[in-house]
mmCIF file of C-alpha atoms in Angstrom:
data_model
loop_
_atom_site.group_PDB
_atom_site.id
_atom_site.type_symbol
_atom_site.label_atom_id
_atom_site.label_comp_id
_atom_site.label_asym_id
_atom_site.label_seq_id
_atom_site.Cartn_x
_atom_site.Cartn_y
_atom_site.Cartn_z
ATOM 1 C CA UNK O 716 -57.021 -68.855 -1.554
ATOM 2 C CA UNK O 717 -55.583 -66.227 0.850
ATOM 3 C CA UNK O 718 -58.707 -63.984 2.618
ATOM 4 C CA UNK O 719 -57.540 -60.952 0.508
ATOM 5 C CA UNK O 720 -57.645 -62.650 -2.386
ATOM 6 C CA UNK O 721 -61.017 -63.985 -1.368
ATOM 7 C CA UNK O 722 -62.518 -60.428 -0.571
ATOM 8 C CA UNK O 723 -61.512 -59.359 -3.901
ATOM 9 C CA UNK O 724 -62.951 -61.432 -6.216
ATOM 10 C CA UNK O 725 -66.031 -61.084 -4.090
ATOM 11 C CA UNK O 726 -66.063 -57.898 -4.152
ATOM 12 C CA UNK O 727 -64.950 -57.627 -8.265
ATOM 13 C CA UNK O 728 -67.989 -60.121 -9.194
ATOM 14 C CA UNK O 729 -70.351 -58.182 -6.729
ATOM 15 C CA UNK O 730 -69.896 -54.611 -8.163
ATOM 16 C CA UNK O 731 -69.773 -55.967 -11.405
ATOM 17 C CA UNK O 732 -72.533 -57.812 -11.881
ATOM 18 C CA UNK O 733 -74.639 -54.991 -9.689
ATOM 19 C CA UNK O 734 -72.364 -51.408 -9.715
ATOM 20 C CA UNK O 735 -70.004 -49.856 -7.148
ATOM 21 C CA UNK O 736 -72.224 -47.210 -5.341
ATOM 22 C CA UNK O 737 -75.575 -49.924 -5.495
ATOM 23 C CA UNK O 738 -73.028 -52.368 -3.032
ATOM 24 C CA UNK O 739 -72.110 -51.527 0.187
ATOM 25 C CA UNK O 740 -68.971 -53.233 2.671
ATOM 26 C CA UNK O 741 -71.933 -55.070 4.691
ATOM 27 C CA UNK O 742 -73.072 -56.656 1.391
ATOM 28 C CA UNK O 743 -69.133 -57.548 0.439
ATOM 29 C CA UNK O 744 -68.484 -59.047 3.964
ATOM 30 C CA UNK O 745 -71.736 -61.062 4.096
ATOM 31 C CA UNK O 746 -70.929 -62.745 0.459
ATOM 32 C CA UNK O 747 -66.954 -63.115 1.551
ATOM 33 C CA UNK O 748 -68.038 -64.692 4.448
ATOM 34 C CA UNK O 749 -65.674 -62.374 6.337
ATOM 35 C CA UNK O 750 -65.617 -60.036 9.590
ATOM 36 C CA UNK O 751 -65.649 -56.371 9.013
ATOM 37 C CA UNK O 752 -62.257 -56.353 10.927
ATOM 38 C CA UNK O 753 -60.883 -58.887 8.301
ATOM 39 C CA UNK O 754 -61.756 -56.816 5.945
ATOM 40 C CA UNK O 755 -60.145 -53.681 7.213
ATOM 41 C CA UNK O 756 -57.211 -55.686 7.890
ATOM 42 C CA UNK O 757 -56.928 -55.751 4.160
ATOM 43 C CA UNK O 758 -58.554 -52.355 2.654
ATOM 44 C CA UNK O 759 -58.429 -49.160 4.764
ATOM 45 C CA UNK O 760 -61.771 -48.672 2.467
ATOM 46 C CA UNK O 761 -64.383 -49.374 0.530
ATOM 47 C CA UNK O 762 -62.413 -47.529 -2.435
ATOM 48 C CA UNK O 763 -59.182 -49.025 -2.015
ATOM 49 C CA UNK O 764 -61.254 -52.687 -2.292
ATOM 50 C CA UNK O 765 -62.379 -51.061 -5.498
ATOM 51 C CA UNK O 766 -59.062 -49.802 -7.027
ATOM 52 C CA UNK O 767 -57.814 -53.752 -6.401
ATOM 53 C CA UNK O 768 -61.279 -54.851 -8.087
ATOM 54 C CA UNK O 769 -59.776 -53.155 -10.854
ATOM 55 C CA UNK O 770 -56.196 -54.107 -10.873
ATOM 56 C CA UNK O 771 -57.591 -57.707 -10.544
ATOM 57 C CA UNK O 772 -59.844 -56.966 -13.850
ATOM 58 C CA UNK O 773 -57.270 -55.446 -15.447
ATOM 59 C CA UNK O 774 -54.590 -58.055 -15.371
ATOM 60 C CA UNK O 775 -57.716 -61.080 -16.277
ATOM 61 C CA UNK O 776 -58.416 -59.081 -19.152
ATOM 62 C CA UNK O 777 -55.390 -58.023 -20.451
ATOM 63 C CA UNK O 778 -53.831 -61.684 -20.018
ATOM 64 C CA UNK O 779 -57.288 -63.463 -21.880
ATOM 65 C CA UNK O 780 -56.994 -60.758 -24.505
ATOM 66 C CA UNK O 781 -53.436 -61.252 -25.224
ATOM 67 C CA UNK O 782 -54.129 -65.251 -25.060
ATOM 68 C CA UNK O 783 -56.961 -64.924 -27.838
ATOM 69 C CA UNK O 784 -54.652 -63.003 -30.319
ATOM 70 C CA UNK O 785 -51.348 -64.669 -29.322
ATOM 71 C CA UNK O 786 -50.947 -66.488 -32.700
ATOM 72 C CA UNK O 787 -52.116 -63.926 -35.088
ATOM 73 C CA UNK O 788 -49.690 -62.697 -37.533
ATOM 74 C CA UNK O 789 -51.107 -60.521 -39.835
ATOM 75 C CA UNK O 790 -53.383 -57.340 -38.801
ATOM 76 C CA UNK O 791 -56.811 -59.047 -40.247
ATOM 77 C CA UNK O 792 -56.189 -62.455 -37.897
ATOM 78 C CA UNK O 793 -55.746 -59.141 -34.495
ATOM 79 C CA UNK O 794 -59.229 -58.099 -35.939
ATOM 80 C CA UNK O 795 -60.975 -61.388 -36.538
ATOM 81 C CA UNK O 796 -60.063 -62.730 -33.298
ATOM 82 C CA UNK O 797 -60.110 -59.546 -31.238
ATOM 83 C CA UNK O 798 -64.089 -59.605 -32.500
ATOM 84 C CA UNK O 799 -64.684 -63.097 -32.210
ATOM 85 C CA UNK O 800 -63.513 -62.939 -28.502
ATOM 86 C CA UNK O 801 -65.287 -59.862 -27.570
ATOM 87 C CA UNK O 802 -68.750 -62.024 -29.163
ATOM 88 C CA UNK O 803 -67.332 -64.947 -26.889
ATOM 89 C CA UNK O 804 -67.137 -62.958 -24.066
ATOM 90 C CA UNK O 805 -71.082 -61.612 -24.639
ATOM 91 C CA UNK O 806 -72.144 -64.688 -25.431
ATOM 92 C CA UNK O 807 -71.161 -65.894 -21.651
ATOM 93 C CA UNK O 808 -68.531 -67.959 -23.037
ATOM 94 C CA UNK O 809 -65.206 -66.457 -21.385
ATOM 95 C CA UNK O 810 -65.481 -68.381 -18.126
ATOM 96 C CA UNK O 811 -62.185 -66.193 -16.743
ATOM 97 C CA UNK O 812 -64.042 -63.222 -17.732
ATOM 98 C CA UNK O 813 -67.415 -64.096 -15.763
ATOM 99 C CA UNK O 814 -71.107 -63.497 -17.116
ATOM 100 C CA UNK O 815 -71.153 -60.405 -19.422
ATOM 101 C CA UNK O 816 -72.409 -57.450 -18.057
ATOM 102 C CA UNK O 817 -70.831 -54.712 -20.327
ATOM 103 C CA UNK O 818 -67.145 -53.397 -19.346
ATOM 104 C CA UNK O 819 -66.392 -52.992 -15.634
ATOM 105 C CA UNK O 820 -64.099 -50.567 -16.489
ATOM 106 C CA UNK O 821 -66.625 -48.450 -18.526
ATOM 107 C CA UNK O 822 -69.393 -48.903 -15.902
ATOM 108 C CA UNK O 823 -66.771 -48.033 -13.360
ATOM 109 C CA UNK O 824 -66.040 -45.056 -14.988
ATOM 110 C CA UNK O 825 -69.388 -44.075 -15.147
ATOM 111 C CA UNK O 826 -69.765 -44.151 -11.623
ATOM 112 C CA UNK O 827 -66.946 -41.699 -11.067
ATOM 113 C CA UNK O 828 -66.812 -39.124 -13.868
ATOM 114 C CA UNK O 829 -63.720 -36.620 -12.352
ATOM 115 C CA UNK O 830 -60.955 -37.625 -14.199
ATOM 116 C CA UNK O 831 -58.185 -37.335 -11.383
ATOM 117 C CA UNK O 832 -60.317 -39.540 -9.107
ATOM 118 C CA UNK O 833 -58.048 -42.705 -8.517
ATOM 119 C CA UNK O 834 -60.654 -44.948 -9.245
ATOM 120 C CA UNK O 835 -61.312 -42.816 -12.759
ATOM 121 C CA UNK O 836 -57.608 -42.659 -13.743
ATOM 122 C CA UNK O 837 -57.639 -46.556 -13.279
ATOM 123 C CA UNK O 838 -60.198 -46.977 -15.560
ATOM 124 C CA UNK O 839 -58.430 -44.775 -17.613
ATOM 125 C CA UNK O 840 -55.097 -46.925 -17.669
ATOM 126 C CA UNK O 841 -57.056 -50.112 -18.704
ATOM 127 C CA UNK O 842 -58.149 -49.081 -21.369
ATOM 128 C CA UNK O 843 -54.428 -47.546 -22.693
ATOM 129 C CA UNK O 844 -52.985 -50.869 -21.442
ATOM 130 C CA UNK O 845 -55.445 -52.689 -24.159
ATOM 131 C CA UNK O 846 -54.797 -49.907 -26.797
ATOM 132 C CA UNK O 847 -51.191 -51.111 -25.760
ATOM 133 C CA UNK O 848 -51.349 -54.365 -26.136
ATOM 134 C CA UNK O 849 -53.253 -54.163 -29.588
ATOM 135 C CA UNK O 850 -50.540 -51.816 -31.149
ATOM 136 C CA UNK O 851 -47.617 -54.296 -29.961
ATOM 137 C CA UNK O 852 -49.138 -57.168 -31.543
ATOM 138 C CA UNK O 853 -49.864 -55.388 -34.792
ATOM 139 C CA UNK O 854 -46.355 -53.934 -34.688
ATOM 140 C CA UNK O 855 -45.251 -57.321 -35.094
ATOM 141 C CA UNK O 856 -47.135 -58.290 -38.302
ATOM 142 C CA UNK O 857 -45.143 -58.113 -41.820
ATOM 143 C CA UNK O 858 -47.363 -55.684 -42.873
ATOM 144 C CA UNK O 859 -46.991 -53.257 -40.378
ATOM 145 C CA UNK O 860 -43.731 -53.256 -39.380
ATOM 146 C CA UNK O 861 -42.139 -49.877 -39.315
ATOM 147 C CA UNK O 862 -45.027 -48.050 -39.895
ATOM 148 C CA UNK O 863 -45.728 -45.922 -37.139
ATOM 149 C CA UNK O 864 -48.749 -44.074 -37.976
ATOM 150 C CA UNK O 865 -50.661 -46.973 -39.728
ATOM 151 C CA UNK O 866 -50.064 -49.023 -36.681
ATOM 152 C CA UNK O 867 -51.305 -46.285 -34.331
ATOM 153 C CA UNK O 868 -54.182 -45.621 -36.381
ATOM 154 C CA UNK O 869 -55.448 -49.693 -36.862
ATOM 155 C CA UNK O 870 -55.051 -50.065 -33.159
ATOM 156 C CA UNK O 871 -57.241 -47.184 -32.500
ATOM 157 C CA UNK O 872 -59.718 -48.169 -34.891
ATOM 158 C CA UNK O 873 -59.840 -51.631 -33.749
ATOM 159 C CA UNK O 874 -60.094 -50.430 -29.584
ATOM 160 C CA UNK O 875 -62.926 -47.810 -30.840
ATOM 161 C CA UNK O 876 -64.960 -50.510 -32.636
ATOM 162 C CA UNK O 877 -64.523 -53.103 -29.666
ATOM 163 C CA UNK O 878 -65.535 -50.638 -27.192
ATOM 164 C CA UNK O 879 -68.472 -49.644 -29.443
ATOM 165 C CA UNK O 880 -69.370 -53.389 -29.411
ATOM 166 C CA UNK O 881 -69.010 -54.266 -25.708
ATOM 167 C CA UNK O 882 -71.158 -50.880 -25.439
ATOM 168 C CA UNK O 883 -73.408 -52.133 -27.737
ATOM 169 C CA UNK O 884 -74.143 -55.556 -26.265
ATOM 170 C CA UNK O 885 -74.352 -54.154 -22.925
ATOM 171 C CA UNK O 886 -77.415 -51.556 -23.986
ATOM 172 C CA UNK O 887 -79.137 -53.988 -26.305
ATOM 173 C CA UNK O 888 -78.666 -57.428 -24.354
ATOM 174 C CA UNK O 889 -77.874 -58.731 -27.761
ATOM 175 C CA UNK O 890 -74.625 -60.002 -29.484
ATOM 176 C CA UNK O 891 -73.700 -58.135 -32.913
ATOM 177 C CA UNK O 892 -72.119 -60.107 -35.692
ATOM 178 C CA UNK O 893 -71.001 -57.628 -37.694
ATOM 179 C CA UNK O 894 -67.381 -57.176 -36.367
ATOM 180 C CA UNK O 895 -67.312 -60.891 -37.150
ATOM 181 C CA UNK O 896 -67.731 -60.857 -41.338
ATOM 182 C CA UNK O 897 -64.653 -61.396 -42.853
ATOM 183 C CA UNK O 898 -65.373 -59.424 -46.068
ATOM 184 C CA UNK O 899 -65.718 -56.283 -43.933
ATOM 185 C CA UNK O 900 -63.011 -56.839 -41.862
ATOM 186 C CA UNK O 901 -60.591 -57.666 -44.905
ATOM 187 C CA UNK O 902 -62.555 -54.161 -46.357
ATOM 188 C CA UNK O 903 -61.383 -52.713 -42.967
ATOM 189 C CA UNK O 904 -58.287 -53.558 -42.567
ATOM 190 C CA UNK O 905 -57.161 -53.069 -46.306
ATOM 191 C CA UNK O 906 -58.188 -49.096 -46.252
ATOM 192 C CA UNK O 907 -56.577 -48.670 -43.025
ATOM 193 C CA UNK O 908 -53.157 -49.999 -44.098
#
C-alpha cells in the first residue's frame, strides 16, 4: 500500500470511529506511522485529508451497497436486502465497512453545518449517489419499469427509512428489526407502487 493510501485509511478509521474536529494531524501522523512532511507531501491540509476520507467512504459504500442488492429483481428483494445489510452493517458484520459507528457521512455533516463548505457538499453528494444507486436498481425491476414517479418516490422512501435506521442504531447502540419483517415490507412496498 502506497503512503497516501496509507494516510487515508488512517485517517478515515480515525475520524470515524472518534469525529473530525476531536482528531488532530499529530494524532493522524502518529497512527500512520508517518512524518508530518510525508504527510504534506500528500494533503496541503488537514481538510483536504478529510474530503479524500470521504471520497474513500464513498466509493466502499456505494460499491458494498450495490454488491448486497446486485441480484434483486423485484422492488421488495431492493428493500429486504437494503435492510438486512444496513442490520449487517450495525451488527459489526460488514468487515469493508469497519465497526459501526453511525454514518460518517452524517456525523461528518454534523461537524460542518454550511452547506457550501466542501466538506458539507461532499456529504451531500453521498448521500444523492446512494439515492442514485437505489432508483437505478429499482428502475430495472418489472414492476417499475417506466414509471417515473413511483420509482422516484420508493427510492426516497427506502433512503429516508435507511437513514432513519443507521440514525437510529447510532443513538440507541441497538439494532432495529423492524425494517427486516417481510409482512411490512411487502405492506410497504405494495402501497408505494
Amino acid at each position: 500500500m502506497d503512503k497516501r493510501t496509507h494516510i487515508i485509511n488512517t485517517a478515515l478509521n480515525t475520524f470515524y470511529q472518534k469525529g473530525i474536529h476531536s482528531v488532530g494531524i499529530n494524532e493522524i501522523l502518529k497512527l500512520a506511522n508517518v512524518a508530518k512532511k510525508t504527510l504534506y507531501n500528500h494533503f496541503v491540509s488537514k481538510e483536504e485529508l478529510v474530503c479524500a476520507c470521504l471520497e474513500l467512504r464513498d466509493q466502499r459504500f456505494n460499491e458494498w451497497l450495490r454488491n448486497q442488492i446486485a441480484d434483486c429483481t423485484t422492488p421488495q428483494q431492493v428493500a429486504s436486502a437494503l435492510f438486512s445489510a444496513i442490520a449487517s452493517w450495525i451488527d459489526n458484520k460488514a468487515p469493508e465497512l469497519g465497526d459501526f459507528n453511525g454514518c460518517f457521512f452524517i456525523n461528518t455533516a454534523a461537524e460542518f453545518p454550511q452547506s457550501d463548505h466542501p466538506i458539507a457538499m461532499l456529504c451531500k453528494a453521498h448521500k444523492e449517489s446512494v439515492l442514485q444507486l437505489l432508483f437505478d436498481k429499482l428502475s430495472h425491476t418489472e414492476q417499475l419499469k417506466g414509471q417515473l414517479e413511483k420509482t422516484i418516490q420508493l427510492a426516497q422512501l427506502l433512503m429516508t427509512l435507511k437513514e432513519g435506521m443507521i440514525c437510529q442504531a447510532r443513538v440507541t447502540h441497538s439494532s432495529n428489526t423492524l425494517l427486516q419483517d417481510p409482512v411490512l415490507l411487502r405492506q410497504l412496498i405494495a402501497s408505494s407502487l
